[in-house]
PDB file of C-alpha atoms in Angstrom:
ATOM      1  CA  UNK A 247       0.000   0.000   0.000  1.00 75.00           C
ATOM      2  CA  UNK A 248       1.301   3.367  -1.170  1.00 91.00           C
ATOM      3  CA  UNK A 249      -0.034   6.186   1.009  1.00 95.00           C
ATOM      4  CA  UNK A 250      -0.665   9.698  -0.554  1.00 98.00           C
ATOM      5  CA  UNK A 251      -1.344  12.516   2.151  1.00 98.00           C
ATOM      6  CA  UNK A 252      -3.535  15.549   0.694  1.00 98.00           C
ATOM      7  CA  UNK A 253      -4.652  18.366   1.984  1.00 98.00           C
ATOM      8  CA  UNK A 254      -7.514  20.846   1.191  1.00 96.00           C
ATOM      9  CA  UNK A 255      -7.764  24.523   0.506  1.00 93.00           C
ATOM     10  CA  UNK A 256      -9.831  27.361   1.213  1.00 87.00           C
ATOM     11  CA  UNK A 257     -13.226  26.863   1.762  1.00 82.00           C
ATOM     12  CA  UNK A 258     -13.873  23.700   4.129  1.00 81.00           C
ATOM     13  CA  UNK A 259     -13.465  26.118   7.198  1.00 86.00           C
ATOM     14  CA  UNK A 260     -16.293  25.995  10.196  1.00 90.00           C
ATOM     15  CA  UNK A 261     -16.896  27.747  13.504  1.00 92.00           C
ATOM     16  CA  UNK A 262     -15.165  25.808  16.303  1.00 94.00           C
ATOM     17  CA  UNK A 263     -12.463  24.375  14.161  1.00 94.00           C
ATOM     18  CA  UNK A 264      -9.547  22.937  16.146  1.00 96.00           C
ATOM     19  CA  UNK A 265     -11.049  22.472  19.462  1.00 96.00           C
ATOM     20  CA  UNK A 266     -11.815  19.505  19.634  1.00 95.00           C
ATOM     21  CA  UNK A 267      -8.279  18.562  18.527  1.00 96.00           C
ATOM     22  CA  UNK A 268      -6.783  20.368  21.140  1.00 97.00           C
ATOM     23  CA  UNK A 269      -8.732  18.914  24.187  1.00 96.00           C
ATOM     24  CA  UNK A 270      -7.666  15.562  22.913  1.00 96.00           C
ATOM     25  CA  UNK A 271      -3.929  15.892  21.785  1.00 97.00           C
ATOM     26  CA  UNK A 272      -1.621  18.427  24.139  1.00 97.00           C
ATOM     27  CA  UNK A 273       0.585  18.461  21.030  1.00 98.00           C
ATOM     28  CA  UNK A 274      -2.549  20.367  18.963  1.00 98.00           C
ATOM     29  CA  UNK A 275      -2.593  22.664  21.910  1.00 97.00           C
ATOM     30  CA  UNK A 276       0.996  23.408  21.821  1.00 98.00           C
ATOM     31  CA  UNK A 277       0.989  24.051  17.468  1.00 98.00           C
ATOM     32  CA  UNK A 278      -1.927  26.638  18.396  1.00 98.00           C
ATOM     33  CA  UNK A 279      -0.369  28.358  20.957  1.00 98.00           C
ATOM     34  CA  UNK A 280       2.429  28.694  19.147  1.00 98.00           C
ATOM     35  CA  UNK A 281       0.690  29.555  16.251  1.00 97.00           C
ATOM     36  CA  UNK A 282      -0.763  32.367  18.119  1.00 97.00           C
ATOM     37  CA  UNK A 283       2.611  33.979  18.936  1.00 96.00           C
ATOM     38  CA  UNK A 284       4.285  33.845  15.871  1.00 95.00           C
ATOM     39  CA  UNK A 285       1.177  35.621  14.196  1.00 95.00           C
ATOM     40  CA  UNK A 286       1.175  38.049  16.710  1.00 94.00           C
ATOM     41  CA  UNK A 287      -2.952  37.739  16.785  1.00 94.00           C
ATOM     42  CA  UNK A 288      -5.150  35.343  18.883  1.00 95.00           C
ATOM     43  CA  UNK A 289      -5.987  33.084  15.531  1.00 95.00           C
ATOM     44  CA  UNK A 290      -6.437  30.231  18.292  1.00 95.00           C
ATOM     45  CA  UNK A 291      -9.971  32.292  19.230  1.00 94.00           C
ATOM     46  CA  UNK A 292     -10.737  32.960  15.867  1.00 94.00           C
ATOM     47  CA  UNK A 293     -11.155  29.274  15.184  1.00 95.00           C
ATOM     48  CA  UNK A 294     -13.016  28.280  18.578  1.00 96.00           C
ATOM     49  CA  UNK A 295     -15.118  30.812  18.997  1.00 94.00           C
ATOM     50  CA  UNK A 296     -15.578  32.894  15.994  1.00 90.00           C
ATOM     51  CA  UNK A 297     -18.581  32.844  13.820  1.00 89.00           C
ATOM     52  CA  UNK A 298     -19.001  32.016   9.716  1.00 86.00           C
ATOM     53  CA  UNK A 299     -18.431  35.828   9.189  1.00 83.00           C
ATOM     54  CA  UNK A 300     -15.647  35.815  11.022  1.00 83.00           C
ATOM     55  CA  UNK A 301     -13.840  32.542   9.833  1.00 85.00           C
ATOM     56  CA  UNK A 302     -14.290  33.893   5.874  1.00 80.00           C
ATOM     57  CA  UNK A 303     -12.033  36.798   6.502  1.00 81.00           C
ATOM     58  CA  UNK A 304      -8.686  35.368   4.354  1.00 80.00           C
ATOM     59  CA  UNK A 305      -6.456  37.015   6.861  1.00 84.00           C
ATOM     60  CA  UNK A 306      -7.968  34.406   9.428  1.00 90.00           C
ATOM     61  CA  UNK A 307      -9.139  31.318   6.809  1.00 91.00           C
ATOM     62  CA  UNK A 308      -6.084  30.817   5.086  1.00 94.00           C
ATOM     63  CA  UNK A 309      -3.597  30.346   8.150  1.00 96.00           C
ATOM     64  CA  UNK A 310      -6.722  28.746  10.001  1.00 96.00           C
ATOM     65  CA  UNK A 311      -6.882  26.011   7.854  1.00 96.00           C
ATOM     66  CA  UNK A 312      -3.117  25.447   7.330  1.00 97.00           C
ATOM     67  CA  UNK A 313      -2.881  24.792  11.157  1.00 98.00           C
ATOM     68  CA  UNK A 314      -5.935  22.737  11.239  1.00 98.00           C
ATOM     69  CA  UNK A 315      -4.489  20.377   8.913  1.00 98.00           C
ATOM     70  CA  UNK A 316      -1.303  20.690  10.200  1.00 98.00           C
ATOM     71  CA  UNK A 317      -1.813  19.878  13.612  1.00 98.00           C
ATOM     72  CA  UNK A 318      -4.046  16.969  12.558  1.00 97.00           C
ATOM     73  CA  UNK A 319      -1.486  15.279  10.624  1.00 98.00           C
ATOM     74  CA  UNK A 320       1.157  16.189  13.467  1.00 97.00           C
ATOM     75  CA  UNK A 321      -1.337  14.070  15.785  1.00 96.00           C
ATOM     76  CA  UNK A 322      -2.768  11.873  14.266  1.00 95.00           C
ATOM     77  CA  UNK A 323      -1.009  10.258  11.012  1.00 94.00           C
ATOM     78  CA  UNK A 324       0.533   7.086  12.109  1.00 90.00           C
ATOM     79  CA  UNK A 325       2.181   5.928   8.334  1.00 92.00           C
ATOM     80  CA  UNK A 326       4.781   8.372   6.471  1.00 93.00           C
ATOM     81  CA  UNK A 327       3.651   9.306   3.528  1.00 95.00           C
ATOM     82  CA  UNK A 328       4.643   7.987   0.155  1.00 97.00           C
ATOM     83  CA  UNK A 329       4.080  11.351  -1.649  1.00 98.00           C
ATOM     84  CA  UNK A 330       1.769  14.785  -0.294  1.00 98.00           C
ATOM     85  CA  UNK A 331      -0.081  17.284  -2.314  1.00 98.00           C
ATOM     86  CA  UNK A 332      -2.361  20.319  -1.632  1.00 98.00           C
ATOM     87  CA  UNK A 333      -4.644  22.105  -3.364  1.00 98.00           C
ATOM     88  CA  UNK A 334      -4.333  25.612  -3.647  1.00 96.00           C
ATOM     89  CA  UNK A 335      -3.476  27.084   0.070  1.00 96.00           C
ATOM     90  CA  UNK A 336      -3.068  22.778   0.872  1.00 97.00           C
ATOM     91  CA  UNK A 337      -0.006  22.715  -1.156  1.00 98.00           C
ATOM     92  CA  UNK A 338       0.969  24.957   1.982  1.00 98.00           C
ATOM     93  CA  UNK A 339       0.259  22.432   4.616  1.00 98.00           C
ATOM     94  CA  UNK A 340       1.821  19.605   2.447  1.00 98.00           C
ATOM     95  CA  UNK A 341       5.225  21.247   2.458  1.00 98.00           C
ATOM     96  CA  UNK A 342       5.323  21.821   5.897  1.00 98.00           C
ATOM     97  CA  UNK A 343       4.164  18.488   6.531  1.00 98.00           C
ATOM     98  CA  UNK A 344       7.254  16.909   4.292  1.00 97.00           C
ATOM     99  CA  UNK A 345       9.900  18.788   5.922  1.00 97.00           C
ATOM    100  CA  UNK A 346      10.320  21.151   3.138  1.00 98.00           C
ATOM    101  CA  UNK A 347       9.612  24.451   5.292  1.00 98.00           C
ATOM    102  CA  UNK A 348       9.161  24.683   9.012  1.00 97.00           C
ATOM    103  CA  UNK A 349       5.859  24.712  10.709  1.00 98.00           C
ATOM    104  CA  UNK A 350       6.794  28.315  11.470  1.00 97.00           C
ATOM    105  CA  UNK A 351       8.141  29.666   8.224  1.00 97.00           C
ATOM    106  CA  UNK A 352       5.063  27.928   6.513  1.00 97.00           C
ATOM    107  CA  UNK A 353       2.599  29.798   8.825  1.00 97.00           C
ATOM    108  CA  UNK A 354       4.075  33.278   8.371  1.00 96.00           C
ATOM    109  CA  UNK A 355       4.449  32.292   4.061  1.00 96.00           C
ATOM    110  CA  UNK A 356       0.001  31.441   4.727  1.00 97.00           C
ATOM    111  CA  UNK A 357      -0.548  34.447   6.365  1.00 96.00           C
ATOM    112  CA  UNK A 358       1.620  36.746   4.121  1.00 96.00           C
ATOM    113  CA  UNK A 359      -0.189  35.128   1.115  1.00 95.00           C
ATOM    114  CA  UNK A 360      -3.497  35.934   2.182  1.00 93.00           C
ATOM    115  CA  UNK A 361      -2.885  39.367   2.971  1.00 94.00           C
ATOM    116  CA  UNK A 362      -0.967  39.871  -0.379  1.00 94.00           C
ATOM    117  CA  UNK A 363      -4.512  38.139  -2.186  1.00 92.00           C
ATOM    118  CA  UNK A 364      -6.620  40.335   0.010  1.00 90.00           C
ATOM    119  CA  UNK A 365      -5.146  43.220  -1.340  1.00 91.00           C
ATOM    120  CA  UNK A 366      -4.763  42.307  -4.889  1.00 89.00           C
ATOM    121  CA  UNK A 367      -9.109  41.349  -4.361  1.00 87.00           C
ATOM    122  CA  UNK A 368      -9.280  44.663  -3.449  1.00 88.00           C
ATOM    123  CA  UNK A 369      -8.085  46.171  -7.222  1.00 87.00           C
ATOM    124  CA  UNK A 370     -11.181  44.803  -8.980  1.00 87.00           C
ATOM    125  CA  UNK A 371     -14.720  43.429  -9.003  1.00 91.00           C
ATOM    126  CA  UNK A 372     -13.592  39.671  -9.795  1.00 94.00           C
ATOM    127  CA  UNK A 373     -14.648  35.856  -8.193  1.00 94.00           C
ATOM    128  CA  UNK A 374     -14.497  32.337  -9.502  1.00 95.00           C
ATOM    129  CA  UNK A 375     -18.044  30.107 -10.956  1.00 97.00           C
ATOM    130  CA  UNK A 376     -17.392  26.062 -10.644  1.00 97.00           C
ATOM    131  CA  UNK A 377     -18.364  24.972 -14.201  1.00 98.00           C
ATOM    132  CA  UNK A 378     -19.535  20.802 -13.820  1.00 98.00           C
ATOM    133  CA  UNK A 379     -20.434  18.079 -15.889  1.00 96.00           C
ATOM    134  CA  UNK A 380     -19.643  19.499 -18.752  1.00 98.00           C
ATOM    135  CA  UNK A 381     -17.221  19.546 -21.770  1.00 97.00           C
ATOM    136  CA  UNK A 382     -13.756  20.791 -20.352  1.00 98.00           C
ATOM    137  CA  UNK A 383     -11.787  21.796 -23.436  1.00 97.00           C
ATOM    138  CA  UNK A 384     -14.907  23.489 -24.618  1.00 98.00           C
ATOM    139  CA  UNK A 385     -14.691  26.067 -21.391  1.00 98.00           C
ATOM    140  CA  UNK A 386     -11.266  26.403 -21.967  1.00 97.00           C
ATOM    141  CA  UNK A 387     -12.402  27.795 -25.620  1.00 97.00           C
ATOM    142  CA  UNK A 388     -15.349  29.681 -24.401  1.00 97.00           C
ATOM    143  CA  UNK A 389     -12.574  31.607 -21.666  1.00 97.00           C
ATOM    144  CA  UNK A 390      -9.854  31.789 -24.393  1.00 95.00           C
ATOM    145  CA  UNK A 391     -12.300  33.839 -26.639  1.00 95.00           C
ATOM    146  CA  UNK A 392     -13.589  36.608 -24.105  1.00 94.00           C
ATOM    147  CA  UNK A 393     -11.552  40.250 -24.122  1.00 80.00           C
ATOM    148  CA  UNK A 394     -12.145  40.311 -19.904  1.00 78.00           C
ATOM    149  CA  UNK A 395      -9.485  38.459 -18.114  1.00 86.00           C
ATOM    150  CA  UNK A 396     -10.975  35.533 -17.815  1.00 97.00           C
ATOM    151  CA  UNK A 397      -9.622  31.248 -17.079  1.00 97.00           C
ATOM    152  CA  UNK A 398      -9.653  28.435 -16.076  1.00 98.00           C
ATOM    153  CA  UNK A 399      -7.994  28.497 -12.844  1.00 98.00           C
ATOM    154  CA  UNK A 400      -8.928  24.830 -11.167  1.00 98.00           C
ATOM    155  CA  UNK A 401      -9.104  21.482 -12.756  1.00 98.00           C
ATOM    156  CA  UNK A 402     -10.926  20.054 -10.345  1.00 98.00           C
ATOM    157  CA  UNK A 403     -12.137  16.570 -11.490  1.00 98.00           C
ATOM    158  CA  UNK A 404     -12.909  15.172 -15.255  1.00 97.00           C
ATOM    159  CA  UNK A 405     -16.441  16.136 -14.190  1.00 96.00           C
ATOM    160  CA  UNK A 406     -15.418  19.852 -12.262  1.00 98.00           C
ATOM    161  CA  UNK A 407     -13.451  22.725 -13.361  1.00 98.00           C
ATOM    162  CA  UNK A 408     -13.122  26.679 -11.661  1.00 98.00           C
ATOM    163  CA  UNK A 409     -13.215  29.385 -13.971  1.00 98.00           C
ATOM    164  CA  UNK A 410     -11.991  32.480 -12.313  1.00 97.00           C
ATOM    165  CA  UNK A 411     -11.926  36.499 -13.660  1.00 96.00           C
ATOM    166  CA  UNK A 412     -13.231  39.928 -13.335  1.00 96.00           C
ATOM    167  CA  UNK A 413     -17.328  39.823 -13.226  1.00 95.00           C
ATOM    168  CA  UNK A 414     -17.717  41.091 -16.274  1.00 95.00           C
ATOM    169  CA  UNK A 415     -15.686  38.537 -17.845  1.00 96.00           C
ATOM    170  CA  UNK A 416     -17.266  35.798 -15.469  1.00 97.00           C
ATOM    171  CA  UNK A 417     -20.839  37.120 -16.507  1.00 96.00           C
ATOM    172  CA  UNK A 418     -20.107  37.009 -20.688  1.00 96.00           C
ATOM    173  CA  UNK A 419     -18.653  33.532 -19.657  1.00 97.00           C
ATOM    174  CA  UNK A 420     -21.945  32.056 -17.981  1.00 97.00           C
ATOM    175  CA  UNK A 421     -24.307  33.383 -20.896  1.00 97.00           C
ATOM    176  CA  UNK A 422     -21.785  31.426 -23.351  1.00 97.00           C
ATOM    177  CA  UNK A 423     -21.286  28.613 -21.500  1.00 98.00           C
ATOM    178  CA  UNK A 424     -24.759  28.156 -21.004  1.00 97.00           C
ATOM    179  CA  UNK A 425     -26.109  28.738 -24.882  1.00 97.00           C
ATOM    180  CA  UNK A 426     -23.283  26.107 -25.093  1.00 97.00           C
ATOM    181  CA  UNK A 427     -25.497  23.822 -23.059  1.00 97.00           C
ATOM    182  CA  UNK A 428     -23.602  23.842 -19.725  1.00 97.00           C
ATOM    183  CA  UNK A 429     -26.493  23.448 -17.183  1.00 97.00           C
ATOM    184  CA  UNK A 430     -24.356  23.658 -13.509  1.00 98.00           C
ATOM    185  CA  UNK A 431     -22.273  26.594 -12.931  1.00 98.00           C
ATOM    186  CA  UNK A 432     -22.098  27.638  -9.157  1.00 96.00           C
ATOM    187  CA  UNK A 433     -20.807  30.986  -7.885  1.00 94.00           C
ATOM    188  CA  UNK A 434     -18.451  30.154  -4.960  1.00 91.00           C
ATOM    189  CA  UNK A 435     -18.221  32.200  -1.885  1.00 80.00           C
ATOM    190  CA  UNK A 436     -14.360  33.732  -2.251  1.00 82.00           C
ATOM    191  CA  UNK A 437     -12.627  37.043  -2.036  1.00 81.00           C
ATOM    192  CA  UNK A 438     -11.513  37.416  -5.828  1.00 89.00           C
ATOM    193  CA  UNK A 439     -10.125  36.038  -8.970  1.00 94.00           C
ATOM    194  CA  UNK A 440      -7.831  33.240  -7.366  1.00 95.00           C
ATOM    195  CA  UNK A 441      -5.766  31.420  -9.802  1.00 96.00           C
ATOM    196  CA  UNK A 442      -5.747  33.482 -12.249  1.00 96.00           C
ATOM    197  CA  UNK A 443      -3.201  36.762 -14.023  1.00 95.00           C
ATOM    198  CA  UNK A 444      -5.127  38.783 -12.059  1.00 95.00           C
ATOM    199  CA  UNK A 445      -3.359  37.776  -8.926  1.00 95.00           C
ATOM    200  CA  UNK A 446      -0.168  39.398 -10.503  1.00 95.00           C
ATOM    201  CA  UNK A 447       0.396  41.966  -7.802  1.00 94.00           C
ATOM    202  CA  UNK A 448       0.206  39.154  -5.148  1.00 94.00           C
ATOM    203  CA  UNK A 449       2.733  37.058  -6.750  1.00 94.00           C
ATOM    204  CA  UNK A 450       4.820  40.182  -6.666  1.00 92.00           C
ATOM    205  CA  UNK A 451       3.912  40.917  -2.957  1.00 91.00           C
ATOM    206  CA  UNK A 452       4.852  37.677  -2.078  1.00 94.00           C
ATOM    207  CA  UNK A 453       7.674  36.999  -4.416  1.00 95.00           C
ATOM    208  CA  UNK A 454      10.216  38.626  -1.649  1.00 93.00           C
ATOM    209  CA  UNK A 455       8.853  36.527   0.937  1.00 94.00           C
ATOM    210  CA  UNK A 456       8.992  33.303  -0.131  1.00 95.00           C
ATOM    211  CA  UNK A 457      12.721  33.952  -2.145  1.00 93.00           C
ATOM    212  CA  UNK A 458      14.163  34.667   1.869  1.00 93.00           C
ATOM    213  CA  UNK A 459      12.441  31.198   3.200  1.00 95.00           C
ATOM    214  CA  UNK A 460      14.955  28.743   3.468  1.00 94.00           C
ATOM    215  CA  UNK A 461      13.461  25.632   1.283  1.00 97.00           C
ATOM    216  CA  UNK A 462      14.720  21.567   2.402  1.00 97.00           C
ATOM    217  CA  UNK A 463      14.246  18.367   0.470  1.00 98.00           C
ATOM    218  CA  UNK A 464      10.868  16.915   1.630  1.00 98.00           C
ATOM    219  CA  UNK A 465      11.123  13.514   3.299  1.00 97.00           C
ATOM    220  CA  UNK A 466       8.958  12.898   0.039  1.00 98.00           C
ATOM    221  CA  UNK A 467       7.817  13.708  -3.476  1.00 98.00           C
ATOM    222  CA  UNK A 468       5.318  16.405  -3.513  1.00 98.00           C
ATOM    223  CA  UNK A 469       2.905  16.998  -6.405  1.00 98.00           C
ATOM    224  CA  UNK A 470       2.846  20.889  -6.954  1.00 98.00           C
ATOM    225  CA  UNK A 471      -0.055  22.448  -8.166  1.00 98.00           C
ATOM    226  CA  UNK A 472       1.580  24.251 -11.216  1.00 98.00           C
ATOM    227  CA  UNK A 473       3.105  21.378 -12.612  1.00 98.00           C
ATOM    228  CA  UNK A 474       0.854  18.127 -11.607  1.00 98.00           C
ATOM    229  CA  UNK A 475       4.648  16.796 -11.344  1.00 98.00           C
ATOM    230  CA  UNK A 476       6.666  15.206  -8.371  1.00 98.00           C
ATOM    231  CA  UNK A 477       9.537  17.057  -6.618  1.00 97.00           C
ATOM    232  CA  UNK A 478      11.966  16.778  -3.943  1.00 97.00           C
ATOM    233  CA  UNK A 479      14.070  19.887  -5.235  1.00 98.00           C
ATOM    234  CA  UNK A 480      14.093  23.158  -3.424  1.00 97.00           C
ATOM    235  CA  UNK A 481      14.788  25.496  -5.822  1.00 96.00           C
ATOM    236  CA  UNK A 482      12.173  23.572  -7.732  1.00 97.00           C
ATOM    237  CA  UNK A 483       9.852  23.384  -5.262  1.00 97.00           C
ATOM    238  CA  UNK A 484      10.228  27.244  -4.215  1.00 96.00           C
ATOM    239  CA  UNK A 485       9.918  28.419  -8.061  1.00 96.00           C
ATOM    240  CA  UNK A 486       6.417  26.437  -8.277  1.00 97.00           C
ATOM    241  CA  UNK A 487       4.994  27.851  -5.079  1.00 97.00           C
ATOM    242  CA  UNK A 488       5.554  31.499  -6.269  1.00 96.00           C
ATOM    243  CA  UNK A 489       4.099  30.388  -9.955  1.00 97.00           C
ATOM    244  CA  UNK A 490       1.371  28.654  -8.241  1.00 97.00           C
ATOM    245  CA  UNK A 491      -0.510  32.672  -7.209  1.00 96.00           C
ATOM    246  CA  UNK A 492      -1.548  33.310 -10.558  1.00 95.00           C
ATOM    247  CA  UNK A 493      -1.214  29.930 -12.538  1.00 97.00           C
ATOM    248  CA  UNK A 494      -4.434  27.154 -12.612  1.00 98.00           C
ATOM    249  CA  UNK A 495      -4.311  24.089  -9.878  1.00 98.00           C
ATOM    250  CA  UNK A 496      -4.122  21.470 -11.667  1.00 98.00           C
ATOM    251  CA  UNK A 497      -5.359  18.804  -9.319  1.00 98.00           C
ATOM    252  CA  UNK A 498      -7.067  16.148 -11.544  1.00 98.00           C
ATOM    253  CA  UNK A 499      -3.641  15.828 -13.590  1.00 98.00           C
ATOM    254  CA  UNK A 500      -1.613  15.740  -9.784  1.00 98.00           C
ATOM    255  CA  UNK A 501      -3.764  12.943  -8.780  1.00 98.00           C
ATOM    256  CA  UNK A 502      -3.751  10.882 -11.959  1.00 98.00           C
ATOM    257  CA  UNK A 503       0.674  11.510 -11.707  1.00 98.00           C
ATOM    258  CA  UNK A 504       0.083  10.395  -8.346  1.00 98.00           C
ATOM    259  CA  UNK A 505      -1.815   6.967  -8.787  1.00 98.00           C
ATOM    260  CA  UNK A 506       0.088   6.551 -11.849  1.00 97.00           C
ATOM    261  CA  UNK A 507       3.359   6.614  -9.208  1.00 97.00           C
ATOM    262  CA  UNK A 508       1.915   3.962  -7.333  1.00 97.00           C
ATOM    263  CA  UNK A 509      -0.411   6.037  -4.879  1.00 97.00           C
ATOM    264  CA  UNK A 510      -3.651   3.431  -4.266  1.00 94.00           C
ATOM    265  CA  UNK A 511      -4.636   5.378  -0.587  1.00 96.00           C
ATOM    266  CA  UNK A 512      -5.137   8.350  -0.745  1.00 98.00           C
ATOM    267  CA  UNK A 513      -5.952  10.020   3.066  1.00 98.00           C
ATOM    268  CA  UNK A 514      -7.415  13.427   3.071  1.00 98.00           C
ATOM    269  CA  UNK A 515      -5.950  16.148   6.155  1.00 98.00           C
ATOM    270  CA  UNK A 516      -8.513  18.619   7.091  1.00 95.00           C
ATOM    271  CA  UNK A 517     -12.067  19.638   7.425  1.00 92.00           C
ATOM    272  CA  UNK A 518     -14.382  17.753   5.450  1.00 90.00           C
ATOM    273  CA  UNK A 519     -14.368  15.461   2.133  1.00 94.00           C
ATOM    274  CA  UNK A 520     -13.976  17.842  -0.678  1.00 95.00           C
ATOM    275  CA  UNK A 521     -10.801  15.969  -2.153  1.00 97.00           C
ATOM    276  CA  UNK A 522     -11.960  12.874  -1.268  1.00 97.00           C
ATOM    277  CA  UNK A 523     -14.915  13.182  -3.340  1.00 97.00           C
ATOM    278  CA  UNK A 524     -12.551  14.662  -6.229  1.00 97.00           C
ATOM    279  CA  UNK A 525     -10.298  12.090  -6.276  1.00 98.00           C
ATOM    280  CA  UNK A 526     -13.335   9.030  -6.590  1.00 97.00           C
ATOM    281  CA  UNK A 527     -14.545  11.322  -9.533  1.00 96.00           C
ATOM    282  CA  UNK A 528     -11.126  10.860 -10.487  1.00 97.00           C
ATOM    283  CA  UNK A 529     -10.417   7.348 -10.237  1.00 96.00           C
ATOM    284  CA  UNK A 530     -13.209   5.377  -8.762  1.00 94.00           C
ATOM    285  CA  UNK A 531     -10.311   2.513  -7.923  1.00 94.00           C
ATOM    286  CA  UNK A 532      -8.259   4.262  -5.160  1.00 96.00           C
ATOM    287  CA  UNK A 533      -9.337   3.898  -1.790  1.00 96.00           C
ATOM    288  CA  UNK A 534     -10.022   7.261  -0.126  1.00 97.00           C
ATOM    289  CA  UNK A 535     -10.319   8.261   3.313  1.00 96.00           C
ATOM    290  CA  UNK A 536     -10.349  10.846   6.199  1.00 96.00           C
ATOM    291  CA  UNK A 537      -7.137  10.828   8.649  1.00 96.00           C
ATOM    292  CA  UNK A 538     -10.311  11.443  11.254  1.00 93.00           C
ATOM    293  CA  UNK A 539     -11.348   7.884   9.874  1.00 91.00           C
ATOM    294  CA  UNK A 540      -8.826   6.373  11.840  1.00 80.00           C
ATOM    295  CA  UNK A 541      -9.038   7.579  15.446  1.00 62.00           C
ATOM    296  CA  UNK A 542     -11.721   8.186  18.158  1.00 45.00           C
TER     297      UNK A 542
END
């Protein structure tokens, strides 16, 4: 058995998140406290007692959910992984997780991304419409021929992809897609045009940032979300990262690299069962599961 770690992005956050895990592991109390200082905010109270409202802010969600997972994994993942991948902010949590960054330099890398997307959100009217069950390459036309910035910034499943752009370009998109015959396209609830060339000035906020953070060779492969491909190379591995602000996850490809690399268990870190549920679409061979699947 070949055991493939993965860990979810932005999105699967909810009120209370974390406390649990830290009344039952002292180890998830000591990642949040410690969290908490090198943030220099209470992000600890944000996550137990904060509302919806409060947990969508990306200044909180983003490192929220990186310590989530990360503490999870810290606590409760008896195997070593065979390989680790994240989507979108994930990829995050999977590099700390390998031993590429440090819990610590990870963390302040979330936070500093968020802030740098939060501003760049702030430029333009823009958000992202989940296109399914329909024709991929044929959305990828329909995005190629509008004048509005305007992509396909997640591959998602066969069945799921993420266009992402300014509204206007979003809105000429949905009235094309749908004389095309695309019945299912779903606004999701985010900040801006992730994924996309409109999170240039991001890339460039955060370009400093992550070219000072000292990069190691994972324990493992990891399957970056720029390339789909495995790498244990720093300067690799830092060079996709920065790529990765304004280039298209591409998670179905990752995932096929991934089985096709021997991965047959794939065990999802983090709040809820959005990648599980990808992957299955995926390949309905691979076993998929929860790392909250295995303990009490």
């Amino acid at each position: 058995m070949s055991i493939a770690y993965v860990f979810p992005g932005q999105g699967s956050q909810f009120p209370g998140m974390g406390l649990e895990l830290c009344k039952r592991y002292p180890l998830a109390k000591r990642l949040f406290d410690q969290a908490d200082e090198v943030l220099g905010f209470p992000l600890s109270e944000s996550m137990f007692h904060g509302s919806d409202e409060d947990l969508v802010a990306t200044r909180v969600t983003q490192p929220a959910l990186f310590l989530y997972a990360y503490a999870a994994y810290q606590c409760m993942a008896e195997l070593p992984p065979a390989m680790v991948a994240g989507h979108s902010l994930g990829e995050f949590t999977a590099l700390a997780v390998s031993g590429a960054v440090t819990f610590e330099e990870a963390l302040q890398l979330v936070l500093q991304r968020a802030e740098a997307m939060y501003q760049c959100c702030l430029q333009c009217s823009s958000g992202m419409q989940a296109v399914l069950k329909f024709d991929i390459q044929k959305v990828e036309e329909i995005c190629q021929d509008i004048t509005d910035e305007v992509v396909v910034a997640n591959y998602n499943s066969p069945q799921q992809v993420v266009i992402s752009g300014t509204m206007a370009g979003l809105q000429l998109a949905i009235e094309r897609l749908k004389a095309a015959g695309a019945r299912f396209i779903i606004p999701l609830k985010v900040g801006g045009a992730f994924h996309s060339p409109l999170m240039k000035p991001a890339q460039q906020l955060l370009a400093d940032a992550i070219r000072k953070t000292s990069f190691q060779q994972p324990v493992c492969p990891i399957y970056q979300n720029v390339t789909a491909q495995p790498s244990q190379d720093p300067d690799t591995i830092r060079h996709n990262l920065l790529d990765q602000i304004d280039h298209p996850v591409l998670w179905t490809q990752s995932v096929r690299n991934m089985i096709r690399d021997g991965a047959d268990f794939f065990v999802e870190v983090g709040p809820g069962n959005t990648l599980q549920n990808l992957i299955k679409r995926t390949d309905t061979k691979v076993i998929t599961k929860s790392i909250f699947d295995f303990k009490v």
